[in-house]
mmCIF file of C-alpha atoms and ligand atoms in Angstrom:
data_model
loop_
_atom_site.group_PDB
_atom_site.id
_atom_site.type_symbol
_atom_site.label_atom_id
_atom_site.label_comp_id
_atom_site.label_asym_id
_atom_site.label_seq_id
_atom_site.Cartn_x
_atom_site.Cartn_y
_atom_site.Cartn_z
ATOM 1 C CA UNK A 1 155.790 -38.105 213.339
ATOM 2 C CA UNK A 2 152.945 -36.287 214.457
ATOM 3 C CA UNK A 3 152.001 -33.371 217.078
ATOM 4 C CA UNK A 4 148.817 -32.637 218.511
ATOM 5 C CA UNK A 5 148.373 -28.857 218.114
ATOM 6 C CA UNK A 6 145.235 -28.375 217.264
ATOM 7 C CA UNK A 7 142.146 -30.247 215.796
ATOM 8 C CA UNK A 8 143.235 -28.243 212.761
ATOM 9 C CA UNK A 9 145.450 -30.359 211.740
ATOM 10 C CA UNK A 10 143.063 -33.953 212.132
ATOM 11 C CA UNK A 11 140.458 -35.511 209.937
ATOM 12 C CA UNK A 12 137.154 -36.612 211.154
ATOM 13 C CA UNK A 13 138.475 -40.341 210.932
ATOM 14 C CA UNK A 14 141.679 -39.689 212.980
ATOM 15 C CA UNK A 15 139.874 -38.061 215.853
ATOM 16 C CA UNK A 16 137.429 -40.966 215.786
ATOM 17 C CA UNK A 17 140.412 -43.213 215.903
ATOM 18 C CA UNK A 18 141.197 -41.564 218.756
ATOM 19 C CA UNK A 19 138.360 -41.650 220.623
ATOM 20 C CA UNK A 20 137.750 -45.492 219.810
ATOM 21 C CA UNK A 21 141.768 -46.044 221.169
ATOM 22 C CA UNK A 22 141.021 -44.443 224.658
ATOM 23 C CA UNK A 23 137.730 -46.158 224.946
ATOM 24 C CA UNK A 24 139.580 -49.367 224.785
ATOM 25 C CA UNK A 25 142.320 -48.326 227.025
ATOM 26 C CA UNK A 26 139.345 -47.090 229.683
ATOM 27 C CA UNK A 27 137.727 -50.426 228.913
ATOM 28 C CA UNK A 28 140.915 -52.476 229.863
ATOM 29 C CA UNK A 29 141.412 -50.041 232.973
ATOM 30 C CA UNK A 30 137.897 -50.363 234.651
ATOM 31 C CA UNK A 31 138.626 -54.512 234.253
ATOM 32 C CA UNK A 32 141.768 -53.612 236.285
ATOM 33 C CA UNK A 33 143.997 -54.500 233.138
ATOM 34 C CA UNK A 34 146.955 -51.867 232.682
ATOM 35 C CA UNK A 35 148.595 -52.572 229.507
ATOM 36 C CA UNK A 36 152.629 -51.014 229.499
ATOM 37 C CA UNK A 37 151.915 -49.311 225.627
ATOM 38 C CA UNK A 38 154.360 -46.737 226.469
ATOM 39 C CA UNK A 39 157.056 -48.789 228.826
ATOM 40 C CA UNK A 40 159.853 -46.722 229.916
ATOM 41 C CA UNK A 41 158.675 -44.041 227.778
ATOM 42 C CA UNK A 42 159.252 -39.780 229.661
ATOM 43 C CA UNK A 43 157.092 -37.139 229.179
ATOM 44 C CA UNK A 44 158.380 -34.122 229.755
ATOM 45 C CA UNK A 45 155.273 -32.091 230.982
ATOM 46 C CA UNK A 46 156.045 -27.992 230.469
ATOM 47 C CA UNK A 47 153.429 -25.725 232.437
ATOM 48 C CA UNK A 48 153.363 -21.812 231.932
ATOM 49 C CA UNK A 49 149.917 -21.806 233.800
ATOM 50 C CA UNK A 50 148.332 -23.423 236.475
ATOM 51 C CA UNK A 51 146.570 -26.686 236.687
ATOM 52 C CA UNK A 52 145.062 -29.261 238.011
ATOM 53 C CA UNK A 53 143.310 -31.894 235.233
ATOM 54 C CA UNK A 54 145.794 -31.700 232.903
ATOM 55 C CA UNK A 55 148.670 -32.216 235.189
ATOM 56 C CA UNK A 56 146.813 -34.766 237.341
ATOM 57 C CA UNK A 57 145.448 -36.501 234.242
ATOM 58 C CA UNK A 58 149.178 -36.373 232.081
ATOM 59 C CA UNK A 59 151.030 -37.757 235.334
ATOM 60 C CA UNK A 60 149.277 -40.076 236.120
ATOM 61 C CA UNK A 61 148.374 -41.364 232.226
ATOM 62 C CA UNK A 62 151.555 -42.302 231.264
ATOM 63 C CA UNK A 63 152.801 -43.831 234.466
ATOM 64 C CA UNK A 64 149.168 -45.912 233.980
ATOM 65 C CA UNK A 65 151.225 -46.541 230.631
ATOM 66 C CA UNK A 66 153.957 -47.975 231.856
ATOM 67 C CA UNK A 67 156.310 -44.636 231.197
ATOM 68 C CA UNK A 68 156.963 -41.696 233.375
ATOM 69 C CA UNK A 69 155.908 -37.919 233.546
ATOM 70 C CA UNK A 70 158.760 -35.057 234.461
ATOM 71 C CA UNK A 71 156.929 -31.933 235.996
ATOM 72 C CA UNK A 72 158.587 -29.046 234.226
ATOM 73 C CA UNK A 73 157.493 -25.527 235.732
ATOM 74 C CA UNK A 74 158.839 -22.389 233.876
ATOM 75 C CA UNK A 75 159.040 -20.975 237.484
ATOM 76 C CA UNK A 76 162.871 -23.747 237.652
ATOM 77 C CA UNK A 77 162.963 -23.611 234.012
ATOM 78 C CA UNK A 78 165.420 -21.583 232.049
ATOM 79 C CA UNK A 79 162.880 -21.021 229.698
ATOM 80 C CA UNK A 80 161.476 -18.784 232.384
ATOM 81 C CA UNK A 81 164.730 -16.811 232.495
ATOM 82 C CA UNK A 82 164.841 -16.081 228.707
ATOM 83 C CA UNK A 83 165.958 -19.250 227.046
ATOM 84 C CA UNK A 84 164.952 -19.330 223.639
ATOM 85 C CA UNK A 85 162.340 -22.058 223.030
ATOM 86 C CA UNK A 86 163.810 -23.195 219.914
ATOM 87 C CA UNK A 87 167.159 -23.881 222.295
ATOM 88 C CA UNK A 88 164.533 -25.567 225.010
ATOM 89 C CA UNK A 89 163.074 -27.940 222.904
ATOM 90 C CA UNK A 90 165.996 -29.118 220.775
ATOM 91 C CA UNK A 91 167.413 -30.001 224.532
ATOM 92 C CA UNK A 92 164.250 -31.323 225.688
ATOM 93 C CA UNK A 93 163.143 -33.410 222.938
ATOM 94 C CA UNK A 94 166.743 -35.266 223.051
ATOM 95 C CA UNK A 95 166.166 -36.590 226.691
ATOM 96 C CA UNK A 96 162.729 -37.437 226.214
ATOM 97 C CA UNK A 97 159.858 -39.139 224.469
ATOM 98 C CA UNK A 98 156.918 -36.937 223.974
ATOM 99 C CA UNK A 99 156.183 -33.296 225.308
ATOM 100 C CA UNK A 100 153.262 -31.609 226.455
ATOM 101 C CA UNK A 101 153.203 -27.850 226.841
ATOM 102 C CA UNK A 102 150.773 -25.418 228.664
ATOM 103 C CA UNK A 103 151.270 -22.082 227.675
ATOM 104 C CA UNK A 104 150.251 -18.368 226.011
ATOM 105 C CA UNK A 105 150.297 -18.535 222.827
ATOM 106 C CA UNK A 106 149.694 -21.214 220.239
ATOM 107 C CA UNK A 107 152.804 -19.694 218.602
ATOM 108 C CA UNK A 108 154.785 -20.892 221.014
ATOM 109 C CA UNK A 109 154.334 -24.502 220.818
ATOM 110 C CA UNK A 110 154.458 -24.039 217.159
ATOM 111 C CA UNK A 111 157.781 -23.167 217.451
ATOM 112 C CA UNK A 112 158.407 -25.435 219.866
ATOM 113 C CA UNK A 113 156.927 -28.461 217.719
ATOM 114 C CA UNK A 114 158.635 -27.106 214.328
ATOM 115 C CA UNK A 115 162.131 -27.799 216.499
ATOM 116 C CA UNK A 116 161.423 -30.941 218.669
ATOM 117 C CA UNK A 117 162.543 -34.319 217.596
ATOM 118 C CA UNK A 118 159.734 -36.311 219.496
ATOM 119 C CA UNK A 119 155.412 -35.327 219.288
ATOM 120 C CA UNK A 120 154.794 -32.604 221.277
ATOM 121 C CA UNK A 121 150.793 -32.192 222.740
ATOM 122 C CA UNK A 122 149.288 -28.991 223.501
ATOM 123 C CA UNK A 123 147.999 -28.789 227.065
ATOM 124 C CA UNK A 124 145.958 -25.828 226.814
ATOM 125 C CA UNK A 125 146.961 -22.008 224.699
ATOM 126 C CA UNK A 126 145.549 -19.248 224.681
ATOM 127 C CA UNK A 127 143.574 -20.015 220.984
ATOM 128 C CA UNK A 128 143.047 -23.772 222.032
ATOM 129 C CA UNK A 129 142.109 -26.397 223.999
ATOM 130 C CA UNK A 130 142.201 -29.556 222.180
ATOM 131 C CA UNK A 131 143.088 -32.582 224.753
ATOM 132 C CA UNK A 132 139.650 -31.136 226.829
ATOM 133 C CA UNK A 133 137.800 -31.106 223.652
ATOM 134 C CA UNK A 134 138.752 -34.445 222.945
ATOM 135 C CA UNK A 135 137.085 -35.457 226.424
ATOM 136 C CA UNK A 136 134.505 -33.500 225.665
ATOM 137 C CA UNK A 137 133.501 -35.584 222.841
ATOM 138 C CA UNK A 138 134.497 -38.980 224.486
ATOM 139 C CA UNK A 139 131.943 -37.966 226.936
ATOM 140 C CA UNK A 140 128.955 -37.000 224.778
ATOM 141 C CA UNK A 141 128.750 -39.834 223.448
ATOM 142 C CA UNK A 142 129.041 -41.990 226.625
ATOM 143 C CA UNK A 143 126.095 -39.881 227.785
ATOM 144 C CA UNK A 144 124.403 -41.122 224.867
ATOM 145 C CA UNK A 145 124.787 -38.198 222.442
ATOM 146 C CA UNK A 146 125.897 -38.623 218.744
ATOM 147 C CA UNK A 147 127.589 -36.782 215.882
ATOM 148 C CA UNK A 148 123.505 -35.846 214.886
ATOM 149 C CA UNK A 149 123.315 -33.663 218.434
ATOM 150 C CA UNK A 150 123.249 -29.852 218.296
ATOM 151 C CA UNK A 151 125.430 -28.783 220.435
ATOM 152 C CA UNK A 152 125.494 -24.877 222.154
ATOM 153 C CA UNK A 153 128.170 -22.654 223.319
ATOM 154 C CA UNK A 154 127.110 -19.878 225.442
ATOM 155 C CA UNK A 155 129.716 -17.543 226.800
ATOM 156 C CA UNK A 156 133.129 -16.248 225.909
ATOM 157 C CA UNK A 157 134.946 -16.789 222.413
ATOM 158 C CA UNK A 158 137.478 -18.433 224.161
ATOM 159 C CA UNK A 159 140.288 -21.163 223.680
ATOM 160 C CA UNK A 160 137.580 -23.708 224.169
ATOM 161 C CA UNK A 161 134.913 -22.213 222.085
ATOM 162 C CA UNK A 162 137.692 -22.203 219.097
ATOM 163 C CA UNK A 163 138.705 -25.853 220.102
ATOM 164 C CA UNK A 164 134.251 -26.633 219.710
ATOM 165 C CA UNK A 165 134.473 -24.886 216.279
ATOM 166 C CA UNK A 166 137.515 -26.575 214.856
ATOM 167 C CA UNK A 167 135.921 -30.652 216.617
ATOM 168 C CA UNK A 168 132.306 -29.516 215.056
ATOM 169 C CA UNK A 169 133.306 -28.295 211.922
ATOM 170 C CA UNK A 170 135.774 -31.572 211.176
ATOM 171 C CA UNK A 171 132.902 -33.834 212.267
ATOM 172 C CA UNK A 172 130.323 -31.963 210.247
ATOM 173 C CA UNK A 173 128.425 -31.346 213.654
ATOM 174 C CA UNK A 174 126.067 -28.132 214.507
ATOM 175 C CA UNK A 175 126.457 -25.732 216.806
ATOM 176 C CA UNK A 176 125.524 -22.453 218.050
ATOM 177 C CA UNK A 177 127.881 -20.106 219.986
ATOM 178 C CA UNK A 178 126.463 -17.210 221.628
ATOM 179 C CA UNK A 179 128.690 -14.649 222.884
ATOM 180 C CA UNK A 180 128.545 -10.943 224.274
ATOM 181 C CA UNK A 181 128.926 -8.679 221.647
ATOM 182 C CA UNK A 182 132.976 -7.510 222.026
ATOM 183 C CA UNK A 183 134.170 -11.313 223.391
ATOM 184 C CA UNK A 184 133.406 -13.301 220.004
ATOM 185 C CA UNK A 185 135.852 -16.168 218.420
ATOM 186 C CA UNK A 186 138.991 -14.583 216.407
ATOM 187 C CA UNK A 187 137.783 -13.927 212.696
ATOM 188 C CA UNK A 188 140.649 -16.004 211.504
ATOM 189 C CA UNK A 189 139.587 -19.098 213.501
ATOM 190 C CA UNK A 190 135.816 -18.451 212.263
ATOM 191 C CA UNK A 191 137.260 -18.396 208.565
ATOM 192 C CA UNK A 192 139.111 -21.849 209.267
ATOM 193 C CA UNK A 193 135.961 -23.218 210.772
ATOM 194 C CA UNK A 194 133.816 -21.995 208.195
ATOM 195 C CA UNK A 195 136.114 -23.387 205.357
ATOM 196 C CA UNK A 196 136.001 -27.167 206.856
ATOM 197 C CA UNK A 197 132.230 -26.777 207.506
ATOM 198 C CA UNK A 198 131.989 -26.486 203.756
ATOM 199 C CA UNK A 199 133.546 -29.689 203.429
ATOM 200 C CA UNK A 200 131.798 -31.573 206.217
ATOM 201 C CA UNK A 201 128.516 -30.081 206.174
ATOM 202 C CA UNK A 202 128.804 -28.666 209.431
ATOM 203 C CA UNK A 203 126.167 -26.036 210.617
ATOM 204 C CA UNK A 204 127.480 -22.625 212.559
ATOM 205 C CA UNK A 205 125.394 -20.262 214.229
ATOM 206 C CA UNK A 206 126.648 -16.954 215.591
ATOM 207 C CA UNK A 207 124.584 -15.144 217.823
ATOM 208 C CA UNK A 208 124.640 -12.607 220.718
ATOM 209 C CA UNK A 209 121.672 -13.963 222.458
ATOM 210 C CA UNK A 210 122.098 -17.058 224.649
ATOM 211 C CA UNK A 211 118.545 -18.119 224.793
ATOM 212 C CA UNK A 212 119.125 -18.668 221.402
ATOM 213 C CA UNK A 213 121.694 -20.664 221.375
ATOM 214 C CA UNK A 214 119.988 -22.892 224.136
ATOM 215 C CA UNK A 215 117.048 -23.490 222.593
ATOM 216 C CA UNK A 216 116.733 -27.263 221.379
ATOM 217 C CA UNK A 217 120.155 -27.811 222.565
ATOM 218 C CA UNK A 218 121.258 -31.747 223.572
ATOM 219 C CA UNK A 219 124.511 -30.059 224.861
ATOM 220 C CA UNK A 220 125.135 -27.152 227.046
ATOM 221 C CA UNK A 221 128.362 -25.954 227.314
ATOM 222 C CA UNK A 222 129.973 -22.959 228.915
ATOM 223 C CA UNK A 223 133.236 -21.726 230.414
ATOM 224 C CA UNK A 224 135.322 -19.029 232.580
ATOM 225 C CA UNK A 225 134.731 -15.649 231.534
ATOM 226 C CA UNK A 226 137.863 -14.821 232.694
ATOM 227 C CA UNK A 227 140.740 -16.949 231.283
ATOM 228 C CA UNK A 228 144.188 -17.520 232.774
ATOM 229 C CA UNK A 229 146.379 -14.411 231.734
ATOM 230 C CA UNK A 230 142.966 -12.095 232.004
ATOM 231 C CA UNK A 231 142.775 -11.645 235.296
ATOM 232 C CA UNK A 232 143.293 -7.819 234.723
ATOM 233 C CA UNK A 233 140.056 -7.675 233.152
ATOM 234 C CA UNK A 234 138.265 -9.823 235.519
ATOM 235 C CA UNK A 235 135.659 -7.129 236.722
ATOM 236 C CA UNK A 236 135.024 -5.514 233.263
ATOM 237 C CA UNK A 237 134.246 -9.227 232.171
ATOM 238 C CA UNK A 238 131.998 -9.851 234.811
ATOM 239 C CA UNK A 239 129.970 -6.994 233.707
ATOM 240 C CA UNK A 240 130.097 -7.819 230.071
ATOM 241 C CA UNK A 241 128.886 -10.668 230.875
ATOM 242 C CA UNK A 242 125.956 -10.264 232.580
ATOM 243 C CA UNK A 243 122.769 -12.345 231.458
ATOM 244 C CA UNK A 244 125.048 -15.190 229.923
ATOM 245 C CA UNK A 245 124.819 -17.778 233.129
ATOM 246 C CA UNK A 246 123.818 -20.670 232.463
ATOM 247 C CA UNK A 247 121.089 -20.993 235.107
ATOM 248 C CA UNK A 248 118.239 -23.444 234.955
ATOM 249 C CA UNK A 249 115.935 -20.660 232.932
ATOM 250 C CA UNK A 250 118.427 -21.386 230.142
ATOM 251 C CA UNK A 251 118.370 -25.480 230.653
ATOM 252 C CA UNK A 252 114.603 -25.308 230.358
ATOM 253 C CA UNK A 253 114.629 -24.217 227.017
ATOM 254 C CA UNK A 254 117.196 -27.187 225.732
ATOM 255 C CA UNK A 255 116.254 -30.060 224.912
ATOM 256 C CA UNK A 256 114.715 -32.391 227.949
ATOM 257 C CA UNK A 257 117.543 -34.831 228.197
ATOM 258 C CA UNK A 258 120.211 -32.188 227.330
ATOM 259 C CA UNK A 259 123.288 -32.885 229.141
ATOM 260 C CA UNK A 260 125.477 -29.767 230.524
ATOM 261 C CA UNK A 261 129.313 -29.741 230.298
ATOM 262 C CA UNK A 262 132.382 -27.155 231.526
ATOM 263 C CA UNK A 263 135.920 -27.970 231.344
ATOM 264 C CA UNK A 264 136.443 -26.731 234.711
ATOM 265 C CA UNK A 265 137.079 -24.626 236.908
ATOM 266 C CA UNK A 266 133.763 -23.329 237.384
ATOM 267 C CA UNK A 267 132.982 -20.045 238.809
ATOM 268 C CA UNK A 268 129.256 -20.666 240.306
ATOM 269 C CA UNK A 269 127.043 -17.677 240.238
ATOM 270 C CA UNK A 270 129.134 -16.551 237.490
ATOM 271 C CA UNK A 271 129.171 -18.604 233.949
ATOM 272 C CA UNK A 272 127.134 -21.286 235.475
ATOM 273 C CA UNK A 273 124.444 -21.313 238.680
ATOM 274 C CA UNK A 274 125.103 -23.925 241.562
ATOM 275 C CA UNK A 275 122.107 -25.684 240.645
ATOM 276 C CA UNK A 276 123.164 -26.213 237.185
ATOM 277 C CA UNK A 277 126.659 -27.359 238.157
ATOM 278 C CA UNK A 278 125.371 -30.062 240.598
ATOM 279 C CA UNK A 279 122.171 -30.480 239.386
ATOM 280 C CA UNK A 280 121.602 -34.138 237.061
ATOM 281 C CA UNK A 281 121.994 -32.988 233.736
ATOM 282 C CA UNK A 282 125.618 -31.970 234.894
ATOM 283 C CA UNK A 283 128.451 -34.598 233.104
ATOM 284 C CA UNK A 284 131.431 -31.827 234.453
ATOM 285 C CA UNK A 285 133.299 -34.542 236.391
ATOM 286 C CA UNK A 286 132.663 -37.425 233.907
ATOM 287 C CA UNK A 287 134.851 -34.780 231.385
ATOM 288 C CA UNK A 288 137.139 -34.465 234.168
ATOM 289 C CA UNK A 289 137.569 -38.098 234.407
ATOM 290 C CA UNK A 290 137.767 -38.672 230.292
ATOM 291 C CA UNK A 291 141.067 -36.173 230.377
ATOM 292 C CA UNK A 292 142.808 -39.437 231.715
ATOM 293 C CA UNK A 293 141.663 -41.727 229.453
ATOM 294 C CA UNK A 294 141.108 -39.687 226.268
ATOM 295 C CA UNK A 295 144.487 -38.012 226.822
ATOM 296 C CA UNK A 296 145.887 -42.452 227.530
ATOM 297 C CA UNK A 297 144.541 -42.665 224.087
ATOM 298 C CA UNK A 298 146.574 -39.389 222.270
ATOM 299 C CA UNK A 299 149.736 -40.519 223.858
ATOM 300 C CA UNK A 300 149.522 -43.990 222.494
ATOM 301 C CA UNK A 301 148.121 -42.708 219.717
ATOM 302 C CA UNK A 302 151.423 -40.256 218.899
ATOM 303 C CA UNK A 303 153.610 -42.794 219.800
ATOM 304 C CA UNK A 304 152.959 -45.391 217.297
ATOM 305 C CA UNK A 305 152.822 -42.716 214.567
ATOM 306 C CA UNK A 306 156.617 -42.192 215.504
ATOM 307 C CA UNK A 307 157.316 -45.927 215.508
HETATM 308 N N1 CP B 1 140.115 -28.163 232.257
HETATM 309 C C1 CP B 1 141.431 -27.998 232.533
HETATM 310 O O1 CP B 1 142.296 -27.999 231.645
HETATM 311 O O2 CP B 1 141.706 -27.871 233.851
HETATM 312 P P1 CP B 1 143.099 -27.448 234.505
HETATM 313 O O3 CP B 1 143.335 -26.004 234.206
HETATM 314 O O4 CP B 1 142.909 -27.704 235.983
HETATM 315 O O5 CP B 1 144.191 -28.307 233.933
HETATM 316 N N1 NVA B 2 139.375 -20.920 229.169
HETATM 317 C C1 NVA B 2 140.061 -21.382 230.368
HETATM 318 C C2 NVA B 2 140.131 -22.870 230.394
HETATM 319 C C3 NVA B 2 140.761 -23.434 231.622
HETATM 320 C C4 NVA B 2 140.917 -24.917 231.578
HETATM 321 C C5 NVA B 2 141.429 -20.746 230.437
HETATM 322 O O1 NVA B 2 142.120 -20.652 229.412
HETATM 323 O O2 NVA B 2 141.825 -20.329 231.526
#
């Protein structure tokens, strides 16, 4: 059996696997075929944060599937009272088939995973992002970029900018992050990404200068600077931050058919300008889309693993 916790734990080939499985299951959806892969199959769908794509895009993947997705709040759960989460998911994982889990920290749905009897998929922690990074990629390439682009991060070291590191550095991609100085990726995630880019080939770039990072770019990519949980620090942030929006100054110096790509939600006038947002080298709500079918593909994906 298998969890999806992180790209960490993936080879290049498996995450390719992936990607090829959810193109097919997209393919057979847009032709109006719906195939029941996971027939009266439950995921149990545990949110300690908000959302809207990954519930959306969860609920209404596996009932596309043929299953059937239970919306688990910790606002009605016990685990929102105190419950231990070993005690959670041993109950949990008895009454259903697969888990996903929104939450704080990735130790959490280690825990979680290390006690559940069925694949649990993370839905977003505070270290990583790896169902949106999986769209991400599903969506580069439909836009026509390859494993060969140079991709650029420009913003905060954040959950997604550890889930880039971790995809680029198992496909042997390039990449150049550019934070503030203060808001870079945790050293220990650096030291994992740096160790498979020795393997893969993969090229890393740290800088503190975003023009940098954007120059030559096929792929702009930016994010929230203020994550869910750091609301606290939302106008210190916003003053941090200042001269890393991605604003058309900064898509000028990319590459000419460079596409741009957020995760959403998107803060205009903040990490990204209006213009950029809706402007035609935007793919945001093509990667919105991809959530359903990449995440189609991971379900399937975990399930046969188990079978
Ligand atoms: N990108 C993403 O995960 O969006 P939600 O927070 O709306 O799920
Ligand atoms: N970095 C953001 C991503 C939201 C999908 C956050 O963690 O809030």
């Amino acid at each position: 059996m298998r969890h999806f916790l992180t790209l960490k734990d993936y080879s290049k080939e498996e995450i390719l696997e992936i990607i090829a499985l959810s193109n097919e299951i997209k393919r057979e959806m847009k032709s109006g075929v719906f195939k029941p892969y996971m027939a009266n199959k439950t995921l149990g769908m545990i949110f300690e944060k908000s959302s809207t794509r990954t519930r959306v895009s969860f609920e209404v993947g596996i009932y596309q599937l043929g299953g059937i997705g239970l919306f688990l709040s910790n606002r009605d759960l016990q685990i929102g009272r105190g419950e231990p989460i070993k005690d959670s998911a041993r109950v949990i994982s008895r009454m259903v088939d697969m888990v996903m889990i929104r939450t704080y920290s990735q130790s959490i749905i280690e825990e979680f995973a290390s006690y559940s009897k069925v694949p649990v998929i993370n839905g977003l922690t505070d270290e990583y992002h790896p169902v949106q990074i999986m769209a991400d990629l599903m969506t580069m390439f439909e836009h026509g970029k390859s494993l060969e682009s140079k991709i650029a991060w420009i913003g905060d070291g954040n959950n997604m900018t550890s889930s880039w590191l971790m995809l680029v550095s198992k496909l042997g991609m390039e990449i150049r992050v550019a934070t503030p100085k203060g808001y870079e990726v945790p050293q220990n995630i650096i030291d994992d990404a740096m160790n498979f880019a020795n393997e893969s080939g993969a090229k890393i770039i740290f800088t503190n200068d975003p023009k940098e990072a954007a120059t030559k770019a096929d792929v702009i990519n930016t994010d929230t600077w203020v994550s869910m949980g750091q609301d606290e620090e939302k106008e210190r942030r916003k003053r941090d931050f200042k001269g890393f929006i991605v604003d058309s100054s900064i898509m000028k110096l990319a590459n000419k058919d460079a596409i741009f790509m957020h995760c959403l939600p998107a803060y205009r006038g903040d990490e990204v300008s209006e213009e950029v947002l809706e402007g035609s080298q935007s793919v945001v709500f093509d990667e919105a889309e991809n959530r359903l079918h990449v995440q189609k593909g991971i379900m399937v994906w975990l399930d046969r693993k188990r079978d």
